CSV table of C-alpha atoms in Angstrom, one decimal:
chain,number,residue,atom,x,y,z
A,1,MET,CA,-119.0,-51.6,-219.4
A,2,SER,CA,-121.3,-48.6,-220.2
A,3,LYS,CA,-121.9,-45.2,-218.8
A,4,ILE,CA,-125.3,-43.7,-218.0
A,5,SER,CA,-126.0,-40.2,-217.1
A,6,TRP,CA,-127.2,-40.1,-213.3
A,7,ARG,CA,-127.7,-36.6,-211.8
A,8,PRO,CA,-125.4,-33.6,-211.2
A,9,GLY,CA,-123.9,-34.0,-207.7
A,10,THR,CA,-120.8,-33.8,-205.4
A,11,GLN,CA,-119.0,-36.6,-206.4
A,12,VAL,CA,-115.2,-35.9,-206.2
A,13,TYR,CA,-113.9,-38.7,-204.2
A,14,PRO,CA,-111.9,-39.8,-202.2
A,15,ILE,CA,-111.3,-36.8,-200.4
A,16,PRO,CA,-109.9,-35.7,-196.9
A,17,ALA,CA,-112.2,-35.7,-193.8
A,18,VAL,CA,-110.5,-32.9,-191.7
A,19,ILE,CA,-111.0,-31.1,-188.5
A,20,VAL,CA,-110.9,-27.4,-189.0
A,21,THR,CA,-110.1,-25.5,-185.7
A,22,CYS,CA,-111.0,-21.6,-185.1
A,23,GLY,CA,-111.4,-18.9,-182.6
A,24,ASP,CA,-109.1,-16.6,-181.2
A,25,THR,CA,-109.2,-17.4,-177.4
A,26,PRO,CA,-109.2,-20.6,-175.4
A,27,GLN,CA,-112.7,-19.7,-174.2
A,28,ASN,CA,-114.0,-19.7,-178.1
A,29,TRP,CA,-111.7,-22.2,-179.5
A,30,ASN,CA,-114.1,-24.6,-181.7
A,31,MET,CA,-113.9,-27.2,-184.3
A,32,LEU,CA,-115.8,-28.5,-187.2
A,33,THR,CA,-115.4,-31.4,-189.7
A,34,ILE,CA,-115.0,-30.7,-193.4
A,35,ALA,CA,-114.6,-32.7,-196.6
A,36,TRP,CA,-115.1,-29.8,-198.9
A,37,THR,CA,-111.1,-28.9,-198.8
A,38,GLY,CA,-108.2,-29.3,-200.8
A,39,THR,CA,-105.2,-27.6,-202.2
A,40,ILE,CA,-105.7,-24.9,-204.9
A,41,CYS,CA,-102.3,-23.5,-205.6
A,42,SER,CA,-98.4,-24.9,-205.3
A,43,ASP,CA,-96.7,-21.7,-204.9
A,44,PRO,CA,-97.6,-19.7,-203.1
A,45,PRO,CA,-99.1,-22.6,-201.1
A,46,MET,CA,-102.9,-22.0,-200.9
A,47,CYS,CA,-105.9,-24.2,-199.9
A,48,TYR,CA,-109.5,-23.8,-199.2
A,49,ILE,CA,-112.5,-25.0,-197.2
A,50,SER,CA,-116.0,-24.6,-198.0
A,51,VAL,CA,-118.4,-24.0,-195.1
A,52,ARG,CA,-122.3,-23.6,-194.5
A,53,PRO,CA,-122.9,-20.1,-192.7
A,54,GLU,CA,-125.2,-22.1,-190.5
A,55,ARG,CA,-122.1,-23.7,-188.8
A,56,ALA,CA,-121.5,-22.3,-185.2
A,57,SER,CA,-117.7,-22.1,-186.5
A,58,TYR,CA,-118.7,-19.8,-189.5
A,59,PRO,CA,-118.7,-16.4,-187.7
A,60,GLN,CA,-115.4,-17.2,-185.9
A,61,ILE,CA,-113.7,-17.9,-189.1
A,62,VAL,CA,-115.2,-14.8,-191.0
A,63,LYS,CA,-114.3,-12.6,-187.8
A,64,ASN,CA,-110.7,-13.8,-187.5
A,65,MET,CA,-110.0,-14.7,-191.2
A,66,GLU,CA,-108.0,-17.7,-189.8
A,67,TYR,CA,-108.3,-21.2,-189.1
A,68,THR,CA,-106.4,-24.5,-188.9
A,69,ILE,CA,-106.6,-27.7,-191.0
A,70,ASN,CA,-106.0,-30.8,-188.9
A,71,LEU,CA,-105.6,-34.0,-190.8
A,72,THR,CA,-107.4,-37.0,-189.3
A,73,THR,CA,-106.5,-40.6,-188.7
A,74,LYS,CA,-107.9,-44.0,-187.9
A,75,ASP,CA,-107.6,-43.5,-184.2
A,76,MET,CA,-109.4,-40.0,-184.9
A,77,ALA,CA,-112.2,-41.3,-187.1
A,78,PHE,CA,-114.9,-41.6,-184.3
A,79,ALA,CA,-114.2,-37.8,-183.1
A,80,THR,CA,-113.9,-36.9,-186.8
A,81,ASP,CA,-117.5,-38.2,-187.3
A,82,TRP,CA,-118.8,-36.7,-184.3
A,83,VAL,CA,-117.4,-33.3,-184.8
A,84,GLY,CA,-119.0,-33.2,-188.0
A,85,VAL,CA,-122.5,-34.3,-186.8
A,86,ARG,CA,-122.7,-32.4,-183.5
A,87,SER,CA,-122.7,-28.6,-183.2
A,88,GLY,CA,-120.4,-26.6,-180.9
A,89,LYS,CA,-123.7,-24.5,-180.0
A,90,ASP,CA,-124.5,-27.6,-177.9
A,91,PHE,CA,-121.2,-29.1,-176.9
A,92,ASN,CA,-117.8,-28.3,-175.7
A,93,LYS,CA,-116.2,-30.3,-178.5
A,94,TRP,CA,-112.6,-30.8,-176.9
A,95,GLU,CA,-114.2,-31.9,-173.7
A,96,LYS,CA,-116.4,-34.3,-175.4
A,97,THR,CA,-113.8,-35.8,-178.1
A,98,GLY,CA,-110.7,-35.6,-175.7
A,99,LEU,CA,-108.9,-33.8,-178.4
A,100,THR,CA,-106.2,-31.6,-176.9
A,101,PRO,CA,-105.8,-27.9,-178.2
A,102,LEU,CA,-102.3,-26.4,-178.8
A,103,PRO,CA,-102.1,-22.6,-179.1
A,104,GLY,CA,-101.7,-21.7,-182.7
A,105,GLU,CA,-98.1,-20.4,-183.9
A,106,LYS,CA,-99.1,-18.0,-187.0
A,107,VAL,CA,-102.7,-17.9,-186.2
A,108,ALA,CA,-104.7,-17.5,-183.3
A,109,SER,CA,-106.5,-20.8,-183.9
A,110,PRO,CA,-105.7,-23.9,-182.0
A,111,THR,CA,-103.9,-26.7,-183.4
A,112,ILE,CA,-105.0,-30.4,-182.5
A,113,LEU,CA,-102.1,-32.0,-180.9
A,114,GLU,CA,-103.3,-35.6,-181.8
A,115,SER,CA,-103.3,-34.8,-185.5
A,116,PRO,CA,-100.2,-35.8,-187.5
A,117,LEU,CA,-100.2,-32.7,-189.5
A,118,SER,CA,-101.9,-29.2,-189.0
A,119,ILE,CA,-102.2,-26.5,-191.5
A,120,GLU,CA,-102.3,-22.8,-190.4
A,121,CYS,CA,-104.2,-20.9,-192.8
A,122,ARG,CA,-105.0,-17.3,-193.5
A,123,VAL,CA,-108.2,-16.3,-195.5
A,124,LYS,CA,-107.7,-14.0,-198.6
A,125,GLU,CA,-111.2,-14.1,-199.9
A,126,ILE,CA,-114.6,-15.5,-199.3
A,127,MET,CA,-116.9,-16.5,-202.2
A,128,LYS,CA,-120.5,-17.1,-201.7
A,129,LEU,CA,-121.4,-20.1,-204.0
A,130,GLY,CA,-124.8,-21.1,-202.8
A,131,THR,CA,-125.2,-23.7,-199.7
A,132,HIS,CA,-121.5,-23.2,-199.2
A,133,ASP,CA,-119.0,-20.2,-198.8
A,134,MET,CA,-115.4,-21.1,-199.9
A,135,PHE,CA,-112.6,-19.8,-198.0
A,136,ILE,CA,-109.7,-19.1,-200.4
A,137,SER,CA,-106.6,-19.1,-198.1
A,138,ASP,CA,-102.8,-18.8,-197.8
A,139,VAL,CA,-100.9,-21.6,-196.1
A,140,LEU,CA,-98.9,-19.6,-193.3
A,141,ASN,CA,-97.4,-22.6,-191.5
A,142,VAL,CA,-97.5,-26.6,-191.3
A,143,ARG,CA,-97.1,-28.3,-187.9
A,144,VAL,CA,-96.2,-32.2,-187.8
A,145,ASP,CA,-96.2,-34.7,-185.2
A,146,SER,CA,-92.1,-35.2,-184.8
A,147,ARG,CA,-92.7,-38.9,-184.5
A,148,PHE,CA,-93.5,-39.0,-188.3
A,149,LEU,CA,-90.2,-37.2,-189.3
A,150,ASP,CA,-87.4,-39.4,-190.4
A,151,PRO,CA,-84.4,-38.2,-188.1
A,152,GLU,CA,-82.1,-38.8,-191.0
A,153,THR,CA,-83.7,-37.4,-194.1
A,154,GLY,CA,-86.0,-34.8,-192.5
A,155,LYS,CA,-88.9,-36.1,-194.7
A,156,PHE,CA,-92.3,-36.5,-193.2
A,157,GLU,CA,-93.5,-39.8,-193.4
A,158,MET,CA,-97.3,-39.5,-194.0
A,159,GLU,CA,-97.6,-43.1,-195.0
A,160,LYS,CA,-97.1,-43.9,-191.2
A,161,ALA,CA,-99.7,-41.5,-189.9
A,162,ASP,CA,-102.9,-43.9,-190.9
A,163,LEU,CA,-104.7,-41.0,-192.7
A,164,ILE,CA,-108.2,-41.7,-193.4
A,165,ALA,CA,-110.3,-40.8,-196.3
A,166,TYR,CA,-114.1,-39.9,-197.0
A,167,SER,CA,-115.6,-41.5,-200.1
A,168,HIS,CA,-119.4,-41.1,-200.8
A,169,GLY,CA,-120.6,-41.5,-197.0
A,170,PHE,CA,-117.9,-43.6,-195.9
A,171,TYR,CA,-114.6,-43.2,-193.9
A,172,HIS,CA,-111.9,-45.5,-195.2
A,173,GLU,CA,-108.5,-46.4,-194.0
A,174,LEU,CA,-106.0,-45.6,-196.8
A,175,GLY,CA,-105.1,-49.0,-198.0
A,176,ALA,CA,-101.8,-50.3,-199.6
A,177,ALA,CA,-99.5,-47.9,-201.7
A,178,ILE,CA,-99.6,-48.7,-205.3
A,179,GLY,CA,-96.9,-46.6,-206.5
A,180,LYS,CA,-95.1,-43.3,-206.2
A,181,PHE,CA,-95.7,-40.3,-208.4
A,182,GLY,CA,-93.7,-41.0,-211.5
A,183,PHE,CA,-93.6,-44.8,-211.2
A,184,SER,CA,-95.1,-45.4,-214.5
A,185,VAL,CA,-91.8,-44.1,-216.3
A,186,LYS,CA,-89.5,-45.1,-214.0
A,187,LYS,CA,-86.8,-47.4,-215.7
A,188,ARG,CA,-86.3,-50.7,-214.3
A,189,ARG,CA,-83.1,-51.5,-212.9
B,1,MET,CA,-96.5,-36.4,-179.0
B,2,SER,CA,-95.5,-32.9,-179.8
B,3,LYS,CA,-95.8,-30.6,-183.0
B,4,ILE,CA,-93.1,-28.9,-184.6
B,5,SER,CA,-93.3,-26.2,-187.1
B,6,TRP,CA,-92.3,-27.7,-190.6
B,7,ARG,CA,-92.7,-25.4,-193.6
B,8,PRO,CA,-95.6,-23.8,-195.6
B,9,GLY,CA,-96.8,-26.3,-198.1
B,10,THR,CA,-99.5,-28.1,-199.8
B,11,GLN,CA,-100.2,-30.8,-197.4
B,12,VAL,CA,-104.1,-31.4,-197.4
B,13,TYR,CA,-104.3,-35.1,-197.9
B,14,PRO,CA,-105.5,-37.7,-198.9
B,15,ILE,CA,-106.8,-36.5,-202.2
B,16,PRO,CA,-108.2,-37.5,-205.5
B,17,ALA,CA,-105.9,-38.3,-208.3
B,18,VAL,CA,-108.3,-37.8,-211.5
B,19,ILE,CA,-107.8,-37.6,-215.2
B,20,VAL,CA,-109.5,-34.4,-216.6
B,21,THR,CA,-110.5,-34.9,-220.1
B,22,CYS,CA,-110.9,-31.9,-222.4
B,23,GLY,CA,-111.2,-30.6,-226.0
B,24,ASP,CA,-114.2,-30.1,-228.5
B,25,THR,CA,-113.5,-32.5,-231.3
B,26,PRO,CA,-112.1,-36.1,-231.4
B,27,GLN,CA,-108.9,-34.7,-233.1
B,28,ASN,CA,-108.0,-32.4,-230.1
B,29,TRP,CA,-109.5,-34.5,-226.9
B,30,ASN,CA,-106.6,-34.5,-224.4
B,31,MET,CA,-106.3,-35.5,-220.7
B,32,LEU,CA,-104.4,-34.6,-217.8
B,33,THR,CA,-103.9,-35.7,-214.3
B,34,ILE,CA,-105.0,-33.6,-211.4
B,35,ALA,CA,-104.9,-33.9,-207.7
B,36,TRP,CA,-105.8,-30.2,-207.0
B,37,THR,CA,-109.4,-30.7,-207.1
B,38,GLY,CA,-112.5,-31.2,-204.9
B,39,THR,CA,-116.1,-30.1,-204.2
B,40,ILE,CA,-116.8,-26.4,-203.3
B,41,CYS,CA,-120.6,-26.2,-203.0
B,42,SER,CA,-123.2,-28.8,-202.5
B,43,ASP,CA,-126.1,-26.8,-203.9
B,44,PRO,CA,-125.7,-26.1,-206.6
B,45,PRO,CA,-123.3,-28.7,-207.1
B,46,MET,CA,-119.8,-27.1,-207.8
B,47,CYS,CA,-116.4,-28.1,-208.0
B,48,TYR,CA,-112.9,-26.8,-209.0
B,49,ILE,CA,-109.6,-28.1,-210.6
B,50,SER,CA,-106.4,-26.2,-210.5
B,51,VAL,CA,-104.0,-26.3,-213.5
B,52,ARG,CA,-100.8,-24.8,-214.3
B,53,PRO,CA,-100.9,-22.6,-217.4
B,54,GLU,CA,-97.9,-24.5,-219.2
B,55,ARG,CA,-100.1,-27.7,-219.5
B,56,ALA,CA,-100.8,-28.8,-222.8
B,57,SER,CA,-104.6,-28.7,-221.9
B,58,TYR,CA,-104.7,-25.6,-220.3
B,59,PRO,CA,-105.6,-23.5,-223.4
B,60,GLN,CA,-108.3,-26.1,-224.3
B,61,ILE,CA,-110.0,-25.7,-221.1
B,62,VAL,CA,-109.9,-21.9,-221.3
B,63,LYS,CA,-111.2,-21.7,-224.7
B,64,ASN,CA,-114.0,-24.3,-224.1
B,65,MET,CA,-114.8,-23.5,-220.5
B,66,GLU,CA,-115.6,-27.0,-220.3
B,67,TYR,CA,-114.0,-30.1,-218.9
B,68,THR,CA,-114.7,-33.5,-217.4
B,69,ILE,CA,-113.4,-34.9,-214.1
B,70,ASN,CA,-112.8,-38.9,-214.3
B,71,LEU,CA,-112.4,-40.8,-211.3
B,72,THR,CA,-109.7,-43.3,-211.3
B,73,THR,CA,-109.3,-46.9,-210.0
B,74,LYS,CA,-106.6,-49.4,-209.0
B,75,ASP,CA,-106.7,-50.7,-212.5
B,76,MET,CA,-106.1,-47.1,-213.9
B,77,ALA,CA,-103.5,-46.1,-211.4
B,78,PHE,CA,-100.4,-46.7,-213.9
B,79,ALA,CA,-102.5,-44.6,-216.7
B,80,THR,CA,-103.1,-42.1,-214.1
B,81,ASP,CA,-99.5,-41.5,-213.1
B,82,TRP,CA,-98.4,-41.7,-217.0
B,83,VAL,CA,-101.1,-39.2,-217.9
B,84,GLY,CA,-99.7,-36.9,-215.1
B,85,VAL,CA,-95.9,-37.3,-216.0
B,86,ARG,CA,-96.3,-37.1,-219.9
B,87,SER,CA,-97.6,-34.1,-222.0
B,88,GLY,CA,-100.0,-34.3,-224.6
B,89,LYS,CA,-97.7,-32.2,-226.7
B,90,ASP,CA,-95.6,-35.3,-227.2
B,91,PHE,CA,-98.0,-38.2,-227.0
B,92,ASN,CA,-101.7,-39.2,-228.0
B,93,LYS,CA,-102.6,-40.0,-224.6
B,94,TRP,CA,-105.5,-42.3,-225.7
B,95,GLU,CA,-103.5,-44.4,-228.0
B,96,LYS,CA,-100.7,-44.6,-225.2
B,97,THR,CA,-103.0,-45.5,-222.2
B,98,GLY,CA,-105.7,-47.5,-224.2
B,99,LEU,CA,-108.4,-45.5,-222.2
B,100,THR,CA,-111.5,-45.1,-224.3
B,101,PRO,CA,-113.1,-41.7,-225.2
B,102,LEU,CA,-116.8,-41.5,-225.3
B,103,PRO,CA,-118.6,-38.3,-226.5
B,104,GLY,CA,-119.7,-36.0,-223.9
B,105,GLU,CA,-123.1,-35.3,-223.1
B,106,LYS,CA,-123.7,-32.2,-221.6
B,107,VAL,CA,-120.2,-30.7,-222.6
B,108,ALA,CA,-118.0,-31.4,-225.8
B,109,SER,CA,-115.2,-32.9,-223.6
B,110,PRO,CA,-115.0,-36.7,-223.7
B,111,THR,CA,-115.8,-39.2,-220.8
B,112,ILE,CA,-113.3,-42.0,-220.2
B,113,LEU,CA,-115.2,-45.2,-220.3
B,114,GLU,CA,-113.1,-47.0,-217.9
B,115,SER,CA,-113.7,-44.5,-215.2
B,116,PRO,CA,-116.4,-45.6,-212.8
B,117,LEU,CA,-117.8,-42.1,-212.4
B,118,SER,CA,-117.5,-38.8,-214.6
B,119,ILE,CA,-118.3,-35.5,-213.8
B,120,GLU,CA,-119.1,-32.9,-216.7
B,121,CYS,CA,-118.1,-29.5,-215.7
B,122,ARG,CA,-118.6,-25.7,-217.0
B,123,VAL,CA,-116.1,-23.3,-216.0
B,124,LYS,CA,-117.7,-20.2,-214.1
B,125,GLU,CA,-114.8,-18.2,-213.3
B,126,ILE,CA,-111.0,-18.7,-213.4
B,127,MET,CA,-108.7,-17.3,-210.6
B,128,LYS,CA,-105.1,-16.8,-211.1
B,129,LEU,CA,-103.4,-17.7,-207.8
B,130,GLY,CA,-99.7,-18.1,-208.6
B,131,THR,CA,-98.5,-21.4,-210.1
B,132,HIS,CA,-101.9,-22.7,-210.6
B,133,ASP,CA,-105.2,-20.9,-212.3
B,134,MET,CA,-108.1,-22.4,-210.3
B,135,PHE,CA,-111.4,-23.2,-212.6
B,136,ILE,CA,-114.4,-22.6,-210.4
B,137,SER,CA,-116.9,-24.8,-212.0
B,138,ASP,CA,-120.5,-26.0,-212.1
B,139,VAL,CA,-121.4,-29.7,-212.3
B,140,LEU,CA,-123.7,-30.3,-215.2
B,141,ASN,CA,-123.8,-34.0,-215.1
B,142,VAL,CA,-122.4,-37.0,-213.6
B,143,ARG,CA,-122.1,-40.2,-215.7
B,144,VAL,CA,-121.5,-43.8,-214.0
B,145,ASP,CA,-120.8,-47.1,-214.9
B,146,SER,CA,-123.9,-48.9,-214.6
B,147,ARG,CA,-122.2,-51.9,-213.1
B,148,PHE,CA,-122.0,-50.1,-209.9
B,149,LEU,CA,-125.6,-49.0,-209.8
B,150,ASP,CA,-127.7,-51.3,-207.4
B,151,PRO,CA,-130.5,-52.3,-209.3
B,152,GLU,CA,-132.9,-52.3,-206.7
B,153,THR,CA,-132.0,-49.1,-204.8
B,154,GLY,CA,-130.7,-47.3,-207.7
B,155,LYS,CA,-127.7,-46.2,-205.4
B,156,PHE,CA,-124.2,-45.9,-206.7
B,157,GLU,CA,-122.1,-48.3,-204.8
B,158,MET,CA,-118.8,-46.5,-204.9
B,159,GLU,CA,-117.1,-48.7,-202.4
B,160,LYS,CA,-117.0,-51.4,-205.0
B,161,ALA,CA,-115.2,-49.2,-207.7
B,162,ASP,CA,-111.7,-49.6,-206.2
B,163,LEU,CA,-111.0,-45.8,-206.2
B,164,ILE,CA,-107.4,-44.7,-205.6
B,165,ALA,CA,-106.2,-41.7,-203.3
B,166,TYR,CA,-103.0,-39.7,-203.6
B,167,SER,CA,-101.3,-38.9,-200.4
B,168,HIS,CA,-97.9,-37.0,-200.3
B,169,GLY,CA,-96.4,-38.4,-203.3
B,170,PHE,CA,-98.1,-42.0,-203.2
B,171,TYR,CA,-101.0,-43.5,-204.8
B,172,HIS,CA,-103.1,-45.6,-202.4
B,173,GLU,CA,-105.9,-47.9,-202.6
B,174,LEU,CA,-108.8,-47.2,-200.6
B,175,GLY,CA,-108.7,-49.6,-197.6
B,176,ALA,CA,-111.5,-51.0,-195.3
B,177,ALA,CA,-114.5,-48.7,-194.5
B,178,ILE,CA,-114.3,-47.7,-190.9
B,179,GLY,CA,-118.0,-46.4,-190.6
B,180,LYS,CA,-120.5,-44.4,-192.3
B,181,PHE,CA,-121.2,-40.7,-192.0
B,182,GLY,CA,-123.0,-40.4,-188.5
B,183,PHE,CA,-121.8,-43.5,-187.3
B,184,SER,CA,-120.5,-42.0,-183.9
B,185,VAL,CA,-124.0,-41.0,-183.0
B,186,LYS,CA,-125.9,-43.8,-184.2
B,187,LYS,CA,-127.9,-45.9,-181.5
B,188,ARG,CA,-126.9,-49.4,-181.0
B,189,ARG,CA,-129.7,-51.8,-181.6
């Protein structure tokens, strides 16, 4: 085993590949796929997306200062890739993907019905970093597919949702669970 | 299928579970596990980590304004969890995990030999958000395990590294590849 210096680059993996929805009326609702996203604070719950200003959705997000992050699944992998490669300037992405928009609850941007979990966000600050602008955001609401809520415990069973991960150019299924947070210090019974 | 409002929370998944190393001398080298991390800009390559000020590594990172992100694998899953649950105030984490520190190249913080890919970072700005401070950082260097470099193409074969993902409280293996970025628009031959 040995480590060699390679080159500076964007190598934090695996990461989500989410579909971000935006727009404030059904006529301008659009979507884009983003992997530069994550949680930045637990309380208050905050997250970010980084977006190239050239993307068709960028002016919408800046104008409304709102967007929705929709987690993606194995069934949505083809649409997730397509939405990331194509532009809303050239296509009506809702028609082409068959994904279903629901009106937002706490934001004007729509939620994708087929996504198991959608996060409604309000932008607090935009940081210009280079190719990408980072949208520092508050989480206003989380909307979940009720099929994945355990009726007894009320827990969201994300492990049943078949989420996908993105790693170094490839979309992957999530594989077997190795352990739960804290498993390394759990006493054996 | 239907969507119900649940509650605001930190639900961007799956995400990485990385071991961040810090410190500027072998005597104070420490590590902590972090899932609030990701890429925020492609060019210049930039990433972030969000850290609670209570964590033992926090003052080191603030003092040196440097740290290293080490991607984690199935073989490292137990250590990854343990490093996240225990504190460097109570344990020498290198001894307890058996992970091997290599001196940094572009930063003073060490690199974990066993990690397939390590990212040396310099902090540009610290944002106080609430429970967590976000460290906005430049990527100075990426160091890779040469076993995963294809000798002919020079490409880093991350898919062979058995990376793990973290999703809603569980560590997961990365499962099967579904497709490569752009697969939805590739012409069939």
